[in-house]
Short mmCIF file of C-alpha atoms in Angstrom, two decimals:
data_model
loop_
_atom_site.label_atom_id
_atom_site.label_comp_id
_atom_site.label_asym_id
_atom_site.label_seq_id
_atom_site.Cartn_x
_atom_site.Cartn_y
_atom_site.Cartn_z
CA UNK A 491 -0.08 -0.17 0.25
CA UNK A 492 1.37 3.58 -0.65
CA UNK A 493 0.11 6.51 0.92
CA UNK A 494 0.12 10.39 -1.47
CA UNK A 495 2.32 12.74 0.41
CA UNK A 496 -0.87 15.14 0.26
CA UNK A 497 -2.50 12.11 2.88
CA UNK A 498 0.20 10.93 4.82
CA UNK A 499 0.51 14.79 5.91
CA UNK A 500 -3.42 14.50 6.58
CA UNK A 501 -2.84 11.55 8.67
CA UNK A 502 0.18 12.72 11.00
CA UNK A 503 -1.85 15.80 11.64
CA UNK A 504 -5.31 13.73 12.32
CA UNK A 505 -6.93 15.47 9.94
CA UNK A 506 -10.29 14.57 7.64
CA UNK A 507 -9.59 12.61 4.63
CA UNK A 508 -12.17 11.54 2.06
CA UNK A 509 -11.70 8.54 0.51
CA UNK A 510 -12.57 8.18 -3.74
CA UNK A 511 -13.04 5.47 -5.63
CA UNK A 512 -11.59 5.19 -9.41
CA UNK A 513 -14.20 3.01 -11.47
CA UNK A 514 -15.79 6.82 -12.07
CA UNK A 515 -12.36 7.52 -13.69
CA UNK A 516 -12.02 4.87 -15.67
CA UNK A 517 -15.45 3.61 -16.30
CA UNK A 518 -17.69 6.63 -15.94
CA UNK A 519 -16.75 9.11 -19.00
CA UNK A 520 -14.26 8.98 -21.46
CA UNK A 521 -10.63 11.52 -21.43
CA UNK A 522 -10.51 13.94 -21.04
CA UNK A 523 -13.70 14.82 -19.00
CA UNK A 524 -13.13 12.45 -16.67
CA UNK A 525 -9.41 13.78 -15.53
CA UNK A 526 -11.34 17.09 -15.52
CA UNK A 527 -14.20 15.67 -13.12
CA UNK A 528 -12.02 13.82 -10.64
CA UNK A 529 -9.39 16.70 -10.53
CA UNK A 530 -12.51 19.24 -9.67
CA UNK A 531 -14.18 17.19 -7.31
CA UNK A 532 -10.18 16.50 -5.09
CA UNK A 533 -10.82 20.32 -5.62
CA UNK A 534 -14.30 20.33 -3.70
CA UNK A 535 -12.90 18.14 -1.00
CA UNK A 536 -9.62 20.54 -0.14
CA UNK A 537 -12.04 23.70 -0.26
CA UNK A 538 -14.36 22.09 1.84
CA UNK A 539 -11.33 21.64 5.06
CA UNK A 540 -10.74 18.32 4.13
CA UNK A 541 -7.88 15.83 1.95
CA UNK A 542 -9.10 13.49 -0.90
CA UNK A 543 -7.32 10.19 -1.55
CA UNK A 544 -8.69 8.68 -5.19
CA UNK A 545 -8.10 4.96 -4.01
CA UNK A 546 -7.10 2.93 -7.46
CA UNK A 547 -4.33 -0.37 -8.08
CA UNK A 548 -1.55 0.71 -10.45
CA UNK A 549 0.50 -2.02 -10.89
CA UNK A 550 0.02 -4.23 -8.17
CA UNK A 551 -0.05 -0.84 -5.21
CA UNK A 552 -2.76 -0.15 -3.87
CA UNK A 553 -2.59 3.52 -3.34
CA UNK A 554 -4.05 5.72 -1.02
CA UNK A 555 -4.70 9.21 -2.86
CA UNK A 556 -3.23 10.00 -5.97
CA UNK A 557 0.03 12.78 -7.63
CA UNK A 558 -1.45 14.70 -10.12
CA UNK A 559 0.82 12.52 -12.56
CA UNK A 560 -0.99 9.31 -11.69
CA UNK A 561 -4.24 10.69 -12.10
CA UNK A 562 -3.91 11.93 -15.41
CA UNK A 563 -2.40 8.21 -16.10
CA UNK A 564 -5.28 6.75 -14.74
CA UNK A 565 -7.47 8.66 -16.76
CA UNK A 566 -5.90 7.53 -20.03
CA UNK A 567 -5.70 4.02 -19.02
CA UNK A 568 -6.85 1.43 -21.35
CA UNK A 569 -8.97 -2.15 -20.95
CA UNK A 570 -8.53 -1.12 -16.87
CA UNK A 571 -10.32 -3.85 -14.66
CA UNK A 572 -13.25 -3.14 -12.43
CA UNK A 573 -11.83 -4.13 -9.09
CA UNK A 574 -14.64 -5.48 -5.97
CA UNK A 575 -13.83 -7.68 -3.39
CA UNK A 576 -13.23 -10.84 -5.25
CA UNK A 577 -10.84 -10.00 -7.24
CA UNK A 578 -9.34 -7.28 -5.61
CA UNK A 579 -6.63 -9.29 -4.03
CA UNK A 580 -5.69 -11.42 -7.25
CA UNK A 581 -5.77 -8.28 -9.44
CA UNK A 582 -2.70 -6.73 -6.64
CA UNK A 583 -0.91 -10.22 -6.58
CA UNK A 584 -0.28 -10.05 -10.61
CA UNK A 585 0.78 -6.74 -10.85
CA UNK A 586 -2.41 -5.17 -12.44
CA UNK A 587 -4.34 -2.00 -12.52
CA UNK A 588 -7.52 -1.51 -11.55
CA UNK A 589 -10.08 1.00 -10.75
CA UNK A 590 -11.99 -0.30 -7.70
CA UNK A 591 -15.66 -0.12 -6.78
CA UNK A 592 -17.00 1.31 -3.68
CA UNK A 593 -16.81 -2.25 -2.01
CA UNK A 594 -13.02 -2.27 -2.83
CA UNK A 595 -12.85 1.52 -2.41
CA UNK A 596 -14.57 0.72 1.53
CA UNK A 597 -11.70 -2.18 1.93
CA UNK A 598 -8.86 0.07 1.03
CA UNK A 599 -10.10 2.97 2.76
CA UNK A 600 -10.77 0.91 5.84
CA UNK A 601 -7.18 -0.48 5.38
CA UNK A 602 -6.05 2.95 5.59
CA UNK A 603 -7.80 4.05 8.85
CA UNK A 604 -10.31 6.55 6.18
CA UNK A 605 -13.50 6.98 7.90
CA UNK A 606 -15.66 8.63 5.50
CA UNK A 607 -15.84 8.01 1.25
CA UNK A 608 -17.47 9.64 -1.26
CA UNK A 609 -19.15 7.93 -4.41
CA UNK A 610 -21.66 8.41 -7.24
CA UNK A 611 -24.77 5.59 -6.29
CA UNK A 612 -23.95 2.50 -4.57
CA UNK A 613 -24.73 -0.36 -6.80
CA UNK A 614 -27.87 -3.23 -5.09
CA UNK A 615 -30.22 -5.40 -6.03
CA UNK A 616 -30.96 -5.33 -10.38
CA UNK A 617 -33.82 -5.58 -11.19
CA UNK A 618 -34.87 -9.35 -12.27
CA UNK A 619 -32.55 -10.97 -9.18
CA UNK A 620 -35.38 -12.99 -8.61
CA UNK A 621 -34.35 -15.18 -11.43
CA UNK A 622 -30.45 -13.89 -12.43
CA UNK A 623 -29.71 -13.12 -8.21
CA UNK A 624 -27.31 -10.07 -9.51
CA UNK A 625 -27.12 -8.55 -6.34
CA UNK A 626 -24.21 -5.66 -5.88
CA UNK A 627 -20.68 -6.88 -3.49
CA UNK A 628 -21.08 -3.06 -1.86
CA UNK A 629 -24.03 -4.44 0.05
CA UNK A 630 -22.31 -7.22 1.73
CA UNK A 631 -19.31 -4.31 1.84
CA UNK A 632 -21.94 -1.71 4.12
CA UNK A 633 -22.95 -4.77 6.27
CA UNK A 634 -19.06 -5.57 7.38
CA UNK A 635 -16.60 -2.59 7.19
CA UNK A 636 -16.67 0.48 9.50
CA UNK A 637 -17.28 3.49 5.89
CA UNK A 638 -19.41 6.12 5.90
CA UNK A 639 -20.24 6.72 2.44
CA UNK A 640 -21.95 9.32 0.83
CA UNK A 641 -23.96 8.05 -2.40
CA UNK A 642 -27.24 9.74 -4.07
CA UNK A 643 -28.76 6.52 -2.94
CA UNK A 644 -28.72 3.65 -4.90
CA UNK A 645 -27.91 3.98 -8.80
CA UNK A 646 -31.84 4.84 -10.61
CA UNK A 647 -31.46 1.80 -12.67
CA UNK A 648 -31.29 -0.90 -10.11
CA UNK A 649 -34.44 -2.75 -7.74
CA UNK A 650 -34.81 -0.18 -5.21
CA UNK A 651 -37.05 -1.53 -3.38
CA UNK A 652 -35.73 -5.16 -2.80
CA UNK A 653 -32.06 -2.69 -2.24
CA UNK A 654 -33.82 -1.45 0.63
CA UNK A 655 -35.15 -4.58 2.30
CA UNK A 656 -31.44 -5.82 1.45
CA UNK A 657 -29.81 -2.96 3.28
CA UNK A 658 -32.54 -3.80 5.76
CA UNK A 659 -31.32 -7.45 6.46
CA UNK A 660 -27.82 -7.05 6.74
CA UNK A 661 -28.63 -4.37 9.48
CA UNK A 662 -26.79 -1.36 7.63
CA UNK A 663 -28.45 2.03 8.48
CA UNK A 664 -29.58 4.31 5.63
CA UNK A 665 -29.91 7.36 6.33
CA UNK A 666 -31.92 10.26 4.28
CA UNK A 667 -29.61 13.83 4.49
CA UNK A 668 -32.41 16.37 5.02
CA UNK A 669 -35.89 14.92 3.80
CA UNK A 670 -37.43 11.69 4.25
CA UNK A 671 -38.02 10.04 0.61
CA UNK A 672 -34.87 7.75 -0.38
CA UNK A 673 -32.86 9.33 -2.95
CA UNK A 674 -32.44 7.62 -6.47
CA UNK A 675 -29.26 9.05 -7.59
CA UNK A 676 -30.41 11.43 -10.71
CA UNK A 677 -33.80 11.77 -9.01
CA UNK A 678 -34.26 13.60 -5.73
CA UNK A 679 -36.70 10.60 -4.75
CA UNK A 680 -37.42 7.31 -5.75
CA UNK A 681 -41.27 7.50 -3.87
CA UNK A 682 -39.70 5.45 -1.87
CA UNK A 683 -39.44 7.04 2.06
CA UNK A 684 -35.84 6.30 3.34
CA UNK A 685 -35.86 4.02 6.95
CA UNK A 686 -33.75 6.63 8.77
CA UNK A 687 -33.17 10.28 8.25
CA UNK A 688 -30.16 12.50 9.88
CA UNK A 689 -30.16 16.82 9.38
CA UNK A 690 -26.15 17.31 9.82
CA UNK A 691 -22.81 16.27 9.60
CA UNK A 692 -22.23 16.02 13.01
CA UNK A 693 -25.12 14.02 13.83
CA UNK A 694 -24.53 11.91 11.02
CA UNK A 695 -20.52 11.47 12.03
CA UNK A 696 -21.75 10.73 15.57
CA UNK A 697 -23.91 8.16 14.28
CA UNK A 698 -20.66 6.18 13.15
CA UNK A 699 -18.80 6.74 16.25
CA UNK A 700 -20.92 4.84 18.51
CA UNK A 701 -21.31 2.40 16.14
CA UNK A 702 -18.02 2.07 16.72
CA UNK A 703 -18.18 1.96 20.38
CA UNK A 704 -20.79 -0.54 20.56
CA UNK A 705 -18.47 -2.74 19.07
CA UNK A 706 -21.31 -3.15 15.88
CA UNK A 707 -19.58 -4.20 12.51
CA UNK A 708 -20.46 -2.11 9.13
CA UNK A 709 -20.97 1.19 8.21
CA UNK A 710 -23.41 3.69 7.28
CA UNK A 711 -24.84 4.47 3.57
CA UNK A 712 -25.62 8.59 3.79
CA UNK A 713 -27.72 8.95 1.23
CA UNK A 714 -27.98 12.59 -0.55
CA UNK A 715 -30.15 14.51 -2.59
CA UNK A 716 -28.93 15.63 -5.54
CA UNK A 717 -29.87 19.38 -5.82
CA UNK A 718 -32.64 20.59 -7.28
CA UNK A 719 -31.82 21.84 -9.72
CA UNK A 720 -29.22 19.52 -10.76
CA UNK A 721 -31.55 16.15 -10.46
CA UNK A 722 -33.85 14.80 -13.77
CA UNK A 723 -37.53 13.37 -12.94
CA UNK A 724 -38.12 10.31 -12.22
CA UNK A 725 -40.93 10.16 -14.11
CA UNK A 726 -39.04 11.27 -17.36
CA UNK A 727 -36.11 8.66 -16.49
CA UNK A 728 -38.27 5.85 -15.85
CA UNK A 729 -39.39 5.51 -19.61
CA UNK A 730 -35.83 5.61 -20.68
CA UNK A 731 -34.42 3.17 -17.75
CA UNK A 732 -36.80 0.65 -19.20
CA UNK A 733 -35.78 1.18 -22.87
CA UNK A 734 -32.40 1.01 -21.85
CA UNK A 735 -32.80 -2.21 -19.35
CA UNK A 736 -34.68 -4.26 -22.28
CA UNK A 737 -31.89 -3.58 -24.71
CA UNK A 738 -29.31 -4.96 -21.82
CA UNK A 739 -31.49 -8.07 -21.90
CA UNK A 740 -31.98 -8.72 -25.38
CA UNK A 741 -28.41 -8.75 -26.07
CA UNK A 742 -27.72 -10.56 -22.96
CA UNK A 743 -25.92 -8.55 -21.53
CA UNK A 744 -25.12 -9.05 -18.21
CA UNK A 745 -22.45 -9.37 -14.07
CA UNK A 746 -20.43 -6.41 -14.16
CA UNK A 747 -20.94 -4.90 -17.73
CA UNK A 748 -24.65 -4.17 -17.07
CA UNK A 749 -24.05 -1.39 -15.45
CA UNK A 750 -21.37 0.38 -17.94
CA UNK A 751 -24.09 -0.68 -20.59
CA UNK A 752 -27.16 0.94 -18.83
CA UNK A 753 -25.86 4.05 -17.84
CA UNK A 754 -23.82 4.86 -21.17
CA UNK A 755 -27.12 4.02 -23.05
CA UNK A 756 -29.22 6.30 -20.88
CA UNK A 757 -26.11 8.64 -21.58
CA UNK A 758 -26.96 8.55 -25.19
CA UNK A 759 -31.11 8.71 -24.49
CA UNK A 760 -31.27 11.44 -22.55
CA UNK A 761 -28.68 13.60 -24.94
CA UNK A 762 -26.21 13.70 -22.32
CA UNK A 763 -28.26 15.40 -19.36
CA UNK A 764 -27.59 12.01 -17.22
CA UNK A 765 -23.80 13.02 -17.16
CA UNK A 766 -23.93 16.57 -16.20
CA UNK A 767 -26.29 15.36 -13.31
CA UNK A 768 -24.24 12.75 -12.70
CA UNK A 769 -20.85 15.09 -12.17
CA UNK A 770 -23.35 17.41 -9.34
CA UNK A 771 -24.51 14.71 -7.44
CA UNK A 772 -20.83 13.38 -6.92
CA UNK A 773 -19.89 16.86 -6.04
CA UNK A 774 -22.73 17.26 -4.14
CA UNK A 775 -21.27 14.03 -1.96
CA UNK A 776 -17.66 15.17 -2.56
CA UNK A 777 -18.79 18.37 -0.57
CA UNK A 778 -21.04 15.86 2.52
CA UNK A 779 -19.13 13.84 2.77
CA UNK A 780 -16.19 15.88 3.56
CA UNK A 781 -18.01 17.77 5.98
CA UNK A 782 -18.93 15.42 7.91
CA UNK A 783 -15.29 13.68 7.74
CA UNK A 784 -14.43 17.24 9.77
CA UNK A 785 -17.03 16.39 13.14
CA UNK A 786 -15.41 13.23 13.06
CA UNK A 787 -11.97 13.87 12.81
CA UNK A 788 -12.98 15.80 15.96
CA UNK A 789 -14.37 12.53 18.18
CA UNK A 790 -10.82 10.86 19.97
CA UNK A 791 -12.42 7.79 19.16
CA UNK A 792 -12.74 7.87 15.80
#
């Protein structure tokens, strides 16, 4: 494991750090937009008083934070593996390069002593999972790895009711920030009530600290709604998602290939609006994560 100089300095001073995943860079958007967004999100975290730590595997080494030249190299890299809990160690053992999903980023953040992680949306239960059993490893990771994950809810392409049911079964606190509804990625509301609600970064930080004191495993999911000016209404997205899913089914796309295909197709069908919303929500999540990390760093138990 190699810790970037900026992150190492923050750790030595016990100042707040926010982990960031890398699949949004390698699988989420094309170069050079992916690099611009990665730099912008890191800048948002710094402006909010925390240190960003973008996590990735490069040539078999787990990097906690990337120098700017490394960030640029990753943004231009081809055939980068998309890593979760199952294949993280194999990629490292073989000296490979890979981008971390939510689950893998949580594992790496915890190894590095980082308690807060900002992403876009978590994975979850895919539509048709009662037949395919396609359920993201992100959900099990939230149940066992003590990291607070700030996301704009679950990705809207998923079966959100089933995702919430699985999180409840695993005992994961699902906390809507500042509203009663559970957000649905590009939309502020999924039409479902969130199990829990908290209205301040201090309360969210205190909840994670208390989980540690109680010896409870796992983290917590903070569902942060996309800013109102950037959202795409759920009723607009519904038919578009259904069309994209139908095309994926017709082409026999499955496993890790499903989410990238659906997101790319939705980008096309919304004339790029979905990507603009995605960028807005990731930045919004990064700012909230920085505020939570700042509060958490004040606690001697954090």
